[in-house]
Coordinates of C-alpha atoms in Angstrom, one line a residue:
M1 CA -19.2 9.5 3.6
C2 CA -18.7 9.1 7.2
G3 CA -17.7 7.6 10.6
I4 CA -20.6 6.4 13.0
V5 CA -20.2 5.1 16.2
G6 CA -23.1 3.8 18.8
Q7 CA -24.3 1.5 22.4
V8 CA -27.2 -0.5 23.0
K9 CA -28.4 -1.6 26.5
S10 CA -30.9 -4.2 26.0
D11 CA -32.2 -3.2 29.5
G12 CA -33.3 -0.1 28.5
T13 CA -30.7 1.8 30.3
K14 CA -29.4 5.1 29.6
V15 CA -26.5 5.2 27.0
S16 CA -24.0 8.3 28.2
G17 CA -24.5 11.6 25.9
G18 CA -21.1 11.8 26.8
L19 CA -20.1 8.7 25.5
V20 CA -21.5 9.3 22.1
E21 CA -19.9 12.3 22.2
A22 CA -16.4 11.4 23.1
M23 CA -17.1 8.3 20.3
C24 CA -17.6 11.1 17.8
S25 CA -14.7 13.1 18.3
A26 CA -12.9 10.4 17.9
L27 CA -14.1 9.7 14.1
A28 CA -14.2 14.5 13.2
H29 CA -11.4 13.6 10.8
R30 CA -14.2 10.8 8.6
G31 CA -16.9 13.5 8.7
P32 CA -15.8 17.1 9.7
D33 CA -19.1 18.8 8.0
S34 CA -21.4 18.0 11.2
R35 CA -22.0 15.7 13.9
G36 CA -25.4 13.8 14.2
V37 CA -26.7 11.9 17.6
H38 CA -29.4 10.3 19.0
L39 CA -30.5 10.0 22.7
G40 CA -33.5 7.0 23.3
D41 CA -34.0 4.5 25.7
G42 CA -31.1 2.0 25.9
V43 CA -30.0 3.7 22.6
G44 CA -27.4 5.8 21.6
L45 CA -26.1 6.9 18.3
G46 CA -23.8 8.7 16.4
I47 CA -22.3 9.7 13.1
Q48 CA -19.6 12.5 11.9
R49 CA -20.6 13.0 8.1
L50 CA -18.5 13.9 5.0
R51 CA -21.1 15.7 2.7
V52 CA -21.3 14.6 -1.1
I53 CA -24.8 13.6 -2.1
D54 CA -27.5 16.3 -0.1
L55 CA -25.4 18.7 1.4
H56 CA -27.7 20.4 2.5
T57 CA -30.5 18.6 4.1
G58 CA -28.8 15.2 4.4
D59 CA -27.6 15.3 7.7
Q60 CA -27.9 12.2 10.0
P61 CA -29.0 10.5 12.0
I62 CA -32.5 9.8 9.9
F63 CA -35.6 8.9 10.9
N64 CA -38.7 7.3 9.1
E65 CA -42.2 9.2 9.2
D66 CA -42.7 8.4 13.1
G67 CA -39.8 8.6 14.2
S68 CA -39.2 4.8 15.7
V69 CA -36.9 3.8 13.4
A70 CA -33.5 5.7 13.0
V71 CA -30.1 5.4 10.6
V72 CA -26.7 5.8 10.3
L73 CA -24.8 5.6 7.4
N74 CA -20.6 5.1 6.2
G75 CA -20.9 4.8 2.6
E76 CA -23.0 5.9 -0.5
I77 CA -25.7 4.1 -2.3
Y78 CA -25.6 4.2 -5.7
N79 CA -29.6 3.4 -6.9
Y80 CA -30.6 5.6 -4.3
R81 CA -32.4 7.4 -6.9
E82 CA -34.3 3.9 -8.2
L83 CA -35.3 3.2 -4.7
R84 CA -36.6 6.1 -3.9
R85 CA -39.2 6.3 -6.9
E86 CA -40.1 2.8 -5.8
L87 CA -40.7 4.0 -2.2
L88 CA -42.6 6.9 -2.7
A89 CA -45.1 5.0 -5.0
A90 CA -45.1 2.7 -2.0
G91 CA -46.4 5.6 0.7
H92 CA -43.3 6.5 2.3
R93 CA -42.4 10.6 2.7
F94 CA -39.5 12.0 2.2
T95 CA -37.8 14.3 4.5
T96 CA -34.3 15.2 2.6
G97 CA -32.6 14.3 -0.8
S98 CA -30.2 11.9 0.7
D99 CA -29.1 8.5 -0.3
T100 CA -29.4 7.3 3.9
E101 CA -33.2 8.0 3.8
V102 CA -33.8 4.9 1.5
I103 CA -32.2 2.5 4.0
V104 CA -34.5 3.9 6.8
H105 CA -37.6 3.3 4.4
L106 CA -36.6 0.2 2.7
Y107 CA -36.2 -1.3 6.4
E108 CA -39.0 -0.4 6.9
E109 CA -40.9 -2.9 4.4
V110 CA -38.5 -5.7 4.2
G111 CA -36.3 -5.8 7.6
P112 CA -33.0 -6.6 7.6
A113 CA -33.0 -8.0 4.5
C114 CA -33.3 -4.6 3.0
V115 CA -29.6 -4.8 2.3
S116 CA -29.7 -7.2 -0.6
R117 CA -31.3 -4.1 -2.4
L118 CA -28.4 -1.6 -1.7
H119 CA -26.1 -1.5 -4.8
G120 CA -23.0 0.1 -3.0
M121 CA -20.0 0.6 -0.2
F122 CA -21.9 1.0 3.1
A123 CA -22.1 0.3 6.4
F124 CA -24.9 1.2 8.7
A125 CA -26.8 0.7 11.9
V126 CA -30.7 0.7 11.7
W127 CA -32.3 1.2 15.5
D128 CA -35.6 0.0 15.3
A129 CA -37.1 1.6 19.1
R130 CA -40.3 -0.5 18.7
R131 CA -38.8 -3.8 18.8
H132 CA -35.5 -2.8 20.2
Q133 CA -33.7 -3.9 17.6
L134 CA -30.1 -2.8 16.4
V135 CA -29.1 -4.2 13.2
L136 CA -25.5 -3.7 11.6
A137 CA -24.5 -4.2 7.9
R138 CA -21.4 -4.4 5.7
D139 CA -21.7 -4.2 1.6
R140 CA -20.9 -7.0 -0.2
I141 CA -16.9 -6.8 -0.7
G142 CA -15.9 -4.8 3.1
K143 CA -15.0 -1.6 1.6
K144 CA -16.3 0.2 4.5
P145 CA -15.3 -1.0 8.0
L146 CA -17.5 -1.8 11.4
F147 CA -16.2 -2.8 14.8
Y148 CA -17.8 -4.1 17.7
A149 CA -18.1 -5.0 21.4
E150 CA -20.3 -7.2 23.4
R151 CA -20.5 -7.1 27.4
A152 CA -23.0 -7.9 29.8
G153 CA -26.1 -7.0 27.6
T154 CA -24.1 -3.7 26.3
L155 CA -23.4 -3.9 22.0
S156 CA -20.8 -0.8 21.3
F157 CA -20.1 -0.2 17.4
A158 CA -17.6 1.9 15.9
S159 CA -16.1 2.5 12.2
E160 CA -12.8 2.2 14.0
I161 CA -11.0 0.4 16.6
G162 CA -10.3 4.1 18.1
A163 CA -13.6 5.2 18.6
L164 CA -14.8 2.2 19.8
L165 CA -12.3 2.0 23.1
Q166 CA -13.3 5.5 24.0
D167 CA -16.0 3.3 26.1
P168 CA -14.0 2.6 29.2
G169 CA -15.8 -0.8 29.2
I170 CA -14.6 -2.4 26.5
P171 CA -11.1 -4.4 27.9
R172 CA -7.8 -4.0 25.9
E173 CA -6.6 -6.8 26.2
I174 CA -4.7 -8.1 23.3
D175 CA -5.7 -10.9 21.2
H176 CA -2.4 -12.8 21.1
Q177 CA -3.5 -15.4 18.1
A178 CA -4.7 -12.5 16.6
I179 CA -1.3 -10.8 16.4
D180 CA 0.0 -14.5 14.9
C181 CA -2.2 -14.3 12.3
Y182 CA -0.9 -10.0 11.9
L183 CA 2.9 -11.6 11.7
A184 CA 2.4 -13.6 8.9
Y185 CA -0.6 -11.5 6.1
Q186 CA 0.6 -8.4 8.0
Y187 CA -3.3 -7.6 8.5
V188 CA -5.8 -8.9 11.4
P189 CA -8.4 -11.1 10.0
A190 CA -12.1 -10.4 10.3
P191 CA -13.8 -11.6 12.7
M192 CA -10.4 -10.8 15.3
S193 CA -9.1 -7.2 16.4
A194 CA -5.5 -7.8 17.8
Y195 CA -8.1 -7.0 20.8
A196 CA -10.0 -9.7 22.6
A197 CA -13.1 -7.9 23.4
V198 CA -13.4 -6.2 20.2
K199 CA -14.7 -8.3 16.9
K200 CA -14.8 -7.0 13.1
L201 CA -18.1 -7.4 11.5
P202 CA -17.1 -9.6 7.7
P203 CA -18.0 -8.2 4.9
A204 CA -21.5 -9.1 3.3
S205 CA -22.9 -9.3 6.9
V206 CA -25.7 -8.4 8.9
L207 CA -26.0 -8.5 12.7
V208 CA -29.6 -8.5 14.2
H209 CA -29.2 -7.8 18.2
R210 CA -32.1 -7.8 20.4
D211 CA -33.2 -8.6 23.8
G212 CA -29.7 -9.3 24.5
G213 CA -28.8 -12.0 21.8
T214 CA -26.9 -11.2 18.5
E215 CA -27.1 -13.4 15.7
I216 CA -24.7 -12.4 12.1
E217 CA -25.8 -14.0 8.8
R218 CA -23.9 -13.7 5.6
W219 CA -26.1 -12.1 2.9
W220 CA -23.9 -12.2 0.0
Q221 CA -21.3 -14.6 -1.5
L222 CA -19.7 -14.3 -5.1
D223 CA -20.0 -17.3 -7.0
F224 CA -17.7 -18.7 -9.4
G225 CA -18.9 -21.8 -10.2
P226 CA -21.9 -21.1 -12.7
K227 CA -20.0 -19.3 -16.3
V228 CA -21.3 -18.2 -19.1
A229 CA -21.1 -18.5 -22.8
L230 CA -20.3 -16.1 -24.4
A231 CA -17.3 -15.7 -27.5
P232 CA -14.6 -13.0 -26.6
E233 CA -15.8 -10.5 -28.5
E234 CA -19.2 -10.2 -26.2
A235 CA -17.5 -11.0 -23.2
H236 CA -15.1 -7.9 -23.9
E237 CA -18.1 -5.6 -24.9
A238 CA -19.8 -7.0 -21.7
I239 CA -16.5 -5.9 -19.3
R240 CA -16.8 -2.7 -21.1
E241 CA -20.2 -1.6 -20.6
S242 CA -19.8 -3.5 -16.9
I243 CA -16.7 -1.3 -16.5
L244 CA -18.9 2.6 -17.7
R245 CA -22.0 1.6 -15.4
A246 CA -19.6 1.4 -12.4
V247 CA -17.9 4.8 -13.2
R248 CA -21.2 6.3 -14.0
C249 CA -23.0 5.5 -11.3
R250 CA -20.2 6.4 -9.1
L251 CA -19.8 9.8 -10.5
V252 CA -23.0 11.0 -8.5
A253 CA -21.9 13.8 -6.0
D254 CA -22.4 17.0 -5.0
V255 CA -18.9 17.6 -4.7
P256 CA -15.5 18.0 -6.7
V257 CA -14.9 14.3 -8.3
G258 CA -11.1 13.0 -9.4
A259 CA -8.8 9.7 -9.2
F260 CA -5.8 8.0 -8.3
L261 CA -3.7 7.2 -11.5
S262 CA -0.4 5.0 -11.3
G263 CA -0.5 3.8 -15.1
G264 CA -1.3 0.6 -15.0
I265 CA -3.9 -1.5 -15.8
D266 CA -6.6 -0.9 -13.6
S267 CA -6.6 2.6 -12.5
S268 CA -5.6 3.8 -16.1
A269 CA -8.9 2.0 -16.9
V270 CA -11.1 3.7 -14.7
V271 CA -9.5 7.1 -16.1
A272 CA -10.4 6.4 -19.6
A273 CA -14.2 5.4 -18.9
M274 CA -14.3 8.6 -17.1
A275 CA -13.2 11.2 -19.4
R276 CA -16.3 9.5 -21.5
E277 CA -18.5 10.2 -18.7
A278 CA -17.4 13.2 -17.4
T279 CA -18.3 15.8 -18.3
G280 CA -15.2 18.4 -18.4
P281 CA -11.0 17.4 -17.7
V282 CA -11.0 14.4 -15.0
R283 CA -8.9 15.7 -12.1
T284 CA -5.6 12.9 -11.6
F285 CA -3.2 12.7 -9.1
S286 CA 0.1 10.2 -8.8
I287 CA 2.7 9.6 -6.0
G288 CA 6.3 8.5 -7.0
F289 CA 9.3 7.8 -5.6
E290 CA 13.2 8.9 -6.5
N291 CA 14.1 5.2 -6.5
A292 CA 13.7 4.6 -10.4
R293 CA 12.2 0.8 -9.5
F294 CA 9.4 1.7 -7.2
D295 CA 8.9 4.8 -9.5
E296 CA 5.5 4.9 -11.7
L297 CA 5.0 8.9 -12.5
E298 CA 6.1 8.6 -16.0
H299 CA 3.6 5.7 -16.5
A300 CA 1.0 8.3 -15.2
R301 CA 1.8 11.1 -17.2
A302 CA 1.3 9.7 -20.6
V303 CA -2.1 8.4 -19.5
A304 CA -2.9 11.7 -18.2
R305 CA -2.0 13.0 -21.4
L306 CA -3.3 11.0 -23.5
F307 CA -7.0 11.6 -22.3
E308 CA -6.1 15.3 -20.8
T309 CA -6.6 15.1 -17.4
D310 CA -5.7 18.1 -14.7
H311 CA -2.3 16.0 -13.5
H312 CA -0.9 16.4 -9.8
E313 CA 1.6 13.8 -8.8
F314 CA 4.2 14.6 -5.9
V315 CA 7.5 12.5 -5.0
V316 CA 7.4 10.5 -1.9
R317 CA 10.8 10.6 -0.1
P318 CA 12.3 8.6 2.7
D319 CA 11.1 11.0 5.4
A320 CA 7.7 9.7 4.8
M321 CA 8.8 7.5 8.0
K322 CA 7.3 10.8 9.6
M323 CA 3.6 9.8 8.4
I324 CA 4.0 6.2 10.7
P325 CA 2.5 8.0 14.0
K326 CA -0.7 9.3 12.3
I327 CA -1.0 5.6 10.4
V328 CA -0.6 3.6 14.0
R329 CA -3.1 6.0 15.6
H330 CA -6.0 5.7 12.4
H331 CA -5.0 2.2 11.5
G332 CA -6.1 1.1 15.7
E333 CA -4.4 -2.1 15.1
P334 CA -1.2 -3.3 13.6
F335 CA -1.1 -3.4 9.8
G336 CA 2.3 -3.9 8.1
D337 CA 1.5 -3.0 4.3
S338 CA 3.8 -0.5 3.9
S339 CA 2.4 0.8 1.1
A340 CA 0.0 2.2 3.7
V341 CA 3.3 5.3 3.6
P342 CA 2.2 6.2 -0.1
S343 CA -1.3 5.3 0.2
F344 CA -1.7 8.6 2.9
H345 CA 0.4 10.8 0.8
L346 CA -2.2 10.0 -1.9
A347 CA -4.9 10.4 -0.1
E348 CA -3.6 13.9 1.0
L349 CA -2.4 15.3 -2.0
A350 CA -5.8 14.4 -3.8
R351 CA -7.9 15.9 -1.0
S352 CA -6.8 19.3 -1.3
H353 CA -8.3 19.1 -4.9
V354 CA -11.3 16.9 -4.5
T355 CA -13.7 15.1 -1.5
V356 CA -13.9 11.9 -3.9
A357 CA -11.3 9.8 -5.7
L358 CA -12.1 6.8 -7.8
N359 CA -9.3 4.1 -7.9
G360 CA -8.3 1.1 -9.8
D361 CA -8.7 -1.2 -6.4
G362 CA -10.4 -4.4 -7.4
G363 CA -9.2 -5.8 -10.6
D364 CA -6.3 -8.2 -9.6
E365 CA -8.8 -9.8 -7.7
A366 CA -11.4 -10.2 -10.8
F367 CA -8.8 -11.4 -13.3
G368 CA -6.1 -12.2 -12.0
G369 CA -3.5 -10.0 -12.0
Y370 CA -0.6 -11.0 -9.0
P371 CA 1.7 -13.0 -9.8
R372 CA 1.0 -15.1 -7.5
Y373 CA -1.7 -16.3 -9.9
P374 CA 0.0 -17.8 -12.9
H375 CA 2.7 -18.7 -10.1
L376 CA 0.7 -21.6 -8.1
A377 CA -1.1 -22.9 -11.4
S378 CA 2.0 -24.2 -13.3
L379 CA 3.0 -25.7 -9.4
D380 CA -0.2 -27.2 -9.6
R381 CA 0.8 -29.6 -12.3
L382 CA 4.0 -30.6 -10.2
Q383 CA 0.7 -32.6 -7.9
R384 CA 1.5 -35.0 -10.3
V385 CA 5.0 -35.4 -9.8
P386 CA 6.1 -38.3 -6.8
A387 CA 6.2 -37.0 -3.5
R388 CA 9.6 -38.2 -3.2
L389 CA 11.0 -36.5 -5.9
R390 CA 9.2 -33.7 -5.2
R391 CA 10.7 -33.2 -1.7
L392 CA 14.1 -33.7 -2.9
A393 CA 13.5 -30.3 -4.7
A394 CA 12.2 -28.1 -2.3
S395 CA 15.2 -29.2 -0.6
A396 CA 17.2 -28.5 -3.1
G397 CA 16.1 -24.9 -3.3
R398 CA 16.1 -23.9 0.5
L399 CA 19.9 -24.7 -0.1
L400 CA 19.3 -21.5 -3.0
P401 CA 21.2 -18.1 -1.3
P402 CA 19.0 -15.7 -0.1
S403 CA 19.0 -12.2 -2.2
G404 CA 19.3 -8.7 -1.2
R405 CA 16.4 -7.9 -3.1
N406 CA 12.2 -10.0 -2.9
D407 CA 12.0 -9.4 -6.6
S408 CA 15.0 -10.8 -7.8
P409 CA 14.9 -13.6 -9.8
L410 CA 17.2 -16.0 -7.3
S411 CA 14.1 -14.7 -4.9
R412 CA 11.1 -16.4 -6.7
A413 CA 12.8 -19.1 -7.9
R414 CA 13.5 -20.0 -4.3
R415 CA 10.3 -18.9 -3.4
L416 CA 9.1 -21.4 -5.9
A417 CA 11.3 -24.1 -4.9
E418 CA 10.6 -24.0 -1.4
T419 CA 7.0 -25.1 -1.5
F420 CA 7.8 -27.8 -4.5
D421 CA 6.5 -30.4 -1.6
M422 CA 3.3 -28.7 -0.5
E423 CA 0.1 -29.6 -1.3
T424 CA -1.8 -26.5 -3.5
P425 CA -3.9 -25.3 -0.8
R426 CA -1.0 -24.8 1.4
R427 CA 1.5 -23.5 -0.9
Y428 CA -0.9 -20.5 -1.3
I429 CA -0.8 -19.7 2.3
S430 CA 2.9 -19.6 2.1
Y431 CA 2.9 -18.0 -0.9
L432 CA 1.1 -15.2 1.1
S433 CA 2.0 -15.5 4.8
S434 CA 5.7 -13.7 6.0
M435 CA 7.4 -15.9 3.6
G436 CA 10.2 -14.0 2.0
G437 CA 10.4 -11.6 4.6
G438 CA 12.5 -12.7 6.1
L439 CA 10.1 -13.5 9.4
Q440 CA 10.5 -17.8 10.5
R441 CA 7.9 -17.4 13.2
D442 CA 9.1 -20.4 14.5
E443 CA 12.8 -19.0 15.7
L444 CA 10.9 -15.6 15.9
Y445 CA 9.0 -16.5 19.0
T446 CA 10.7 -17.0 22.6
P447 CA 9.2 -20.1 24.5
E448 CA 6.4 -18.2 26.0
Y449 CA 5.1 -16.3 23.3
R450 CA 4.5 -19.5 21.5
E451 CA 2.7 -20.7 24.6
L452 CA 0.6 -17.2 24.8
V453 CA -0.6 -17.6 21.2
G454 CA -1.6 -21.7 21.8
R455 CA -3.0 -23.1 18.9
S456 CA -2.7 -20.7 15.4
L457 CA -5.1 -19.3 13.0
V458 CA -2.9 -18.6 10.4
D459 CA -4.0 -21.5 8.4
D460 CA -7.3 -21.5 9.1
T461 CA -8.0 -18.0 8.2
L462 CA -7.4 -19.5 4.1
L463 CA -8.2 -22.8 4.3
G464 CA -11.8 -22.1 5.5
P465 CA -12.5 -19.9 2.9
W466 CA -10.9 -22.3 0.3
A467 CA -12.7 -24.9 1.5
R468 CA -16.0 -23.5 0.9
S469 CA -15.1 -22.1 -2.9
S470 CA -18.0 -22.8 -5.3
A471 CA -14.5 -22.2 -7.9
T472 CA -13.3 -25.3 -9.4
A473 CA -10.4 -24.3 -11.5
L474 CA -7.8 -23.4 -9.4
V475 CA -7.1 -19.5 -10.7
D476 CA -10.4 -19.4 -9.9
V477 CA -10.2 -20.5 -6.2
M478 CA -7.7 -18.1 -5.7
L479 CA -9.4 -14.9 -6.8
D480 CA -12.3 -16.3 -4.7
V481 CA -10.3 -16.2 -1.3
D482 CA -8.2 -13.1 -1.7
T483 CA -11.7 -12.0 -2.3
Q484 CA -12.9 -12.6 0.9
T485 CA -9.8 -12.4 2.5
Y486 CA -6.5 -10.1 1.0
L487 CA -8.5 -7.8 -0.5
P488 CA -11.2 -6.5 2.5
G489 CA -8.4 -7.1 5.5
D490 CA -5.6 -5.3 3.6
L491 CA -6.1 -3.2 0.3
L492 CA -9.6 -1.6 1.7
V493 CA -8.3 -1.4 4.8
K494 CA -5.4 1.0 3.6
M495 CA -7.3 2.8 1.3
D496 CA -10.6 3.2 3.5
I497 CA -7.9 4.6 6.5
A498 CA -5.8 6.6 4.7
T499 CA -8.6 8.2 2.6
M500 CA -10.4 9.1 5.4
A501 CA -7.3 10.3 7.7
F502 CA -7.7 12.9 5.6
S503 CA -11.7 13.4 4.5
L504 CA -11.5 12.0 1.5
E505 CA -14.1 9.8 -0.3
A506 CA -12.3 6.8 -1.9
R507 CA -14.6 4.7 -4.1
S508 CA -14.2 2.0 -6.4
P509 CA -15.3 0.8 -9.6
L510 CA -13.7 -2.1 -10.0
L511 CA -15.4 -3.5 -7.0
D512 CA -18.9 -3.2 -8.6
H513 CA -20.2 -6.4 -7.4
Q514 CA -22.2 -6.3 -10.3
F515 CA -18.5 -6.7 -12.6
L516 CA -17.4 -8.7 -9.8
E517 CA -20.1 -11.2 -10.4
L518 CA -19.4 -10.9 -14.5
A519 CA -16.0 -11.8 -14.2
A520 CA -16.5 -14.7 -12.1
S521 CA -18.6 -16.3 -14.7
L522 CA -15.9 -15.9 -17.2
P523 CA -14.0 -19.0 -17.5
A524 CA -10.6 -19.3 -15.6
S525 CA -8.9 -19.3 -18.8
M526 CA -10.1 -15.6 -20.2
K527 CA -8.2 -14.2 -16.5
V528 CA -5.1 -16.5 -16.5
Q529 CA -2.8 -18.6 -20.2
G530 CA 0.1 -19.4 -18.7
T531 CA 2.2 -16.9 -17.9
Q532 CA -0.3 -14.4 -18.7
K533 CA -2.3 -12.6 -16.2
K534 CA -5.6 -10.5 -16.6
V535 CA -6.1 -11.7 -20.4
G536 CA -9.6 -10.9 -20.5
L537 CA -9.4 -7.8 -19.2
R538 CA -6.4 -6.6 -21.6
A539 CA -8.2 -8.1 -24.5
A540 CA -11.5 -5.8 -24.0
L541 CA -9.3 -2.7 -22.6
R542 CA -7.8 -1.9 -26.2
P543 CA -9.7 0.0 -27.8
W544 CA -9.7 2.1 -25.1
L545 CA -6.1 2.0 -23.8
P546 CA -2.1 2.0 -25.6
D547 CA -0.7 -1.4 -25.7
D548 CA 2.4 0.2 -23.6
V549 CA -0.1 0.4 -20.6
L550 CA -1.8 -2.9 -20.9
D551 CA 1.5 -4.7 -21.9
R552 CA 4.0 -3.3 -19.6
P553 CA 4.8 -5.6 -16.6
K554 CA 3.2 -5.1 -13.4
R555 CA 4.4 -2.8 -10.6
G556 CA 2.7 -3.4 -7.4
F557 CA 2.0 0.3 -5.3
E558 CA 4.9 -0.2 -3.0
A559 CA 7.4 1.9 -1.0
P560 CA 11.3 1.5 -1.3
V561 CA 11.0 0.3 2.3
A562 CA 14.5 -2.0 1.6
D563 CA 16.8 0.8 0.6
W564 CA 15.0 3.3 3.3
L565 CA 16.0 0.5 5.7
R566 CA 19.6 0.1 4.8
G567 CA 19.5 4.4 4.7
E568 CA 18.1 6.9 6.3
L569 CA 15.9 4.6 8.7
R570 CA 18.2 2.0 9.4
R571 CA 19.1 3.9 12.7
P572 CA 15.6 4.8 14.6
V573 CA 14.0 1.3 13.4
E574 CA 16.7 -0.2 15.3
E575 CA 16.5 1.5 18.2
V576 CA 12.9 0.8 18.0
L577 CA 13.3 -2.9 17.5
L578 CA 16.0 -3.2 19.8
D579 CA 15.6 -1.3 22.8
P580 CA 14.8 -3.1 26.0
A581 CA 11.3 -2.2 26.2
T582 CA 10.8 -4.0 23.5
I583 CA 12.6 -7.3 24.3
G584 CA 11.0 -7.0 27.5
R585 CA 7.8 -7.4 26.5
G586 CA 9.0 -11.3 25.8
Y587 CA 7.4 -11.9 22.5
F588 CA 10.4 -12.2 20.2
R589 CA 14.0 -13.8 20.5
A590 CA 16.3 -10.5 20.7
P591 CA 18.6 -12.4 18.8
Y592 CA 16.7 -12.7 15.5
V593 CA 15.4 -10.0 15.7
R594 CA 19.2 -8.8 15.4
R595 CA 20.6 -11.2 13.4
L596 CA 16.9 -9.9 10.6
L597 CA 18.3 -6.6 11.0
D598 CA 22.1 -7.1 10.3
R599 CA 20.7 -9.5 7.7
H600 CA 19.0 -6.8 5.7
T601 CA 21.4 -4.5 6.6
A602 CA 24.6 -5.9 5.2
G603 CA 22.1 -6.9 1.8
L604 CA 22.2 -10.4 2.0
Q605 CA 18.9 -10.9 2.5
D606 CA 15.9 -8.6 1.6
N607 CA 14.0 -8.9 5.3
S608 CA 12.3 -5.1 4.8
K609 CA 9.2 -7.1 5.0
G610 CA 9.4 -8.9 8.2
I611 CA 11.3 -5.6 9.9
W612 CA 8.3 -3.4 8.4
T613 CA 5.7 -5.8 10.1
L614 CA 7.2 -6.2 13.6
L615 CA 8.1 -2.4 13.3
M616 CA 4.3 -1.8 13.0
L617 CA 3.1 -3.9 15.6
E618 CA 5.9 -2.4 18.2
L619 CA 4.4 0.9 17.7
W620 CA 1.4 -0.2 17.2
H621 CA 2.1 -1.7 21.3
Q622 CA 3.4 1.7 21.9
E623 CA 0.5 3.8 20.9
M624 CA -2.7 2.0 21.4
V625 CA -1.6 -0.5 24.1
D626 CA 0.9 1.1 26.6
R627 CA -0.8 4.7 25.5
R628 CA 2.6 6.7 25.7
P629 CA 4.4 8.5 22.9
L630 CA 6.0 6.8 20.6
S631 CA 10.0 6.9 20.1
P632 CA 10.7 10.3 19.6
L633 CA 12.7 9.4 16.7
L634 CA 9.6 8.1 14.9
G635 CA 7.1 10.9 16.2
A636 CA 8.1 14.1 14.3
P637 CA 5.5 16.3 12.6
S638 CA 4.2 14.1 9.6
P639 CA 6.2 15.4 6.3
T640 CA 5.3 17.6 3.4
V641 CA 5.4 15.6 0.0
S642 CA 7.7 17.2 -2.9
P643 CA 6.9 18.5 -6.1
A644 CA 7.8 16.0 -9.0
N645 CA 9.9 17.5 -11.6

């Protein structure tokens, strides 16, 4: 696991070695074990390496036999041993035992199409000196990030925005359409970034830059169309075998490996598989909270006892706010998912014991684990009701009083009722956007900011993947869209940034593309039936996990932000959001922000999601755009996490 950077110039002029070094320094946390720099005609490549496989000879960049092709890799290639044997048989010579070296020789064989042969998580750059060609590529799901910027024959790239912006030639003008999308979804969707000049290479994409021209092609797509005909028992066995294979290859490392454990279905399944495949006790790590509604340590402990793991846990307290400057800095653009806070603490805890941690990301997107799937599937049947009656029902729903908690039955009922008159894709967009977080962007924006944003791209972000989906069942369509948008835009960004901030490699067995392809090939009824979620996965895991783990209601990995914002964090957050400098940006109407805060503090409405979204936007603006110190109320050193009782 590493961080990569680089720059190419189409006219062949020299790339500044000092610039490449500065970009590398900004990524030192991603790879503290070694730095590698390659400078050639019109190219500069850099790599900060975290040594996980081939600790002694695997430093990068790595070259082919005559030095004409160079590669830098962020990630892991799990089938590198099989590829190595194949390439050796074809006559290639290897100088390392690393997984990275297979890329350079595979590129010699088939060019940019080499990505289709790689099984793993990766973002890499290949420089072909003979063709004066740069190839950038990302893995199928988008686990590893890659940002780039082009101008006047120069292309710069990096694993994080902060490193990319070491290039002084890249403007920092804000993309306000991207900020508009952020305010809806709490993340900036690819290919946009918060900066107009910076783009994200989308997942499963290859960028080829040659002679000053750039082409981007998507090379893989999850296909929900064809369905396999398996008896339930056969499907369950296939699911278990697929998880075991995915875990087995992710245990390959020359450093200590552990696992994140929440006590939920997905992380417990991964730990169960690790216990079957590992040669010793599995090391597990859990985070808890003082608020019992959010704390899952009891469930994590039960799973740890079941598999006799070497278990470690900590409780995060409200002073976790002091971690925010680090979160803002590492993300490099606004990121409003408040579970980034416990994610950072969990990564910090795990890194004190291991270098690699497996996690349960992907199970919800593979088998329909979010409540919105059965809710929206049942609401889809409302399309048979005359539109006039649906409009009346929606109007009545909007009369329901708001609740002080977003997870209350009243809040859920209001949220559902408000969408009665929508077509299914629009209902899905409303469910995933800022609805329920207190933000009504039409009331939030000043007229000047509304004009600055121009045409909103919020709907396009989800409607495009919806229209292109190969799925026919509604549940599968939602899974498809989430896998292309919410998963890589929010969840995988959160995991990558949090773990890499502490030089920890995260591996996700349930995001193995073969596991996802198996899930996509199963009928929607094996995912959601009525109000039941993850039907097929739960059934498959019965031989591994007890019923109280499999049948317990889902609880997301969240922090008790709503309570914090009514308590210890209320005053500092209000001072940031109502500061004259914040209001003076001209983006948001001060009375609306004041009302948002007051109604939340009074317990009249749970506006924590919206407040947090605005807070992270303003702190990003201070840190990355204004380039001034954050509010002193939020700039204290990172807190310690307290041992659980």
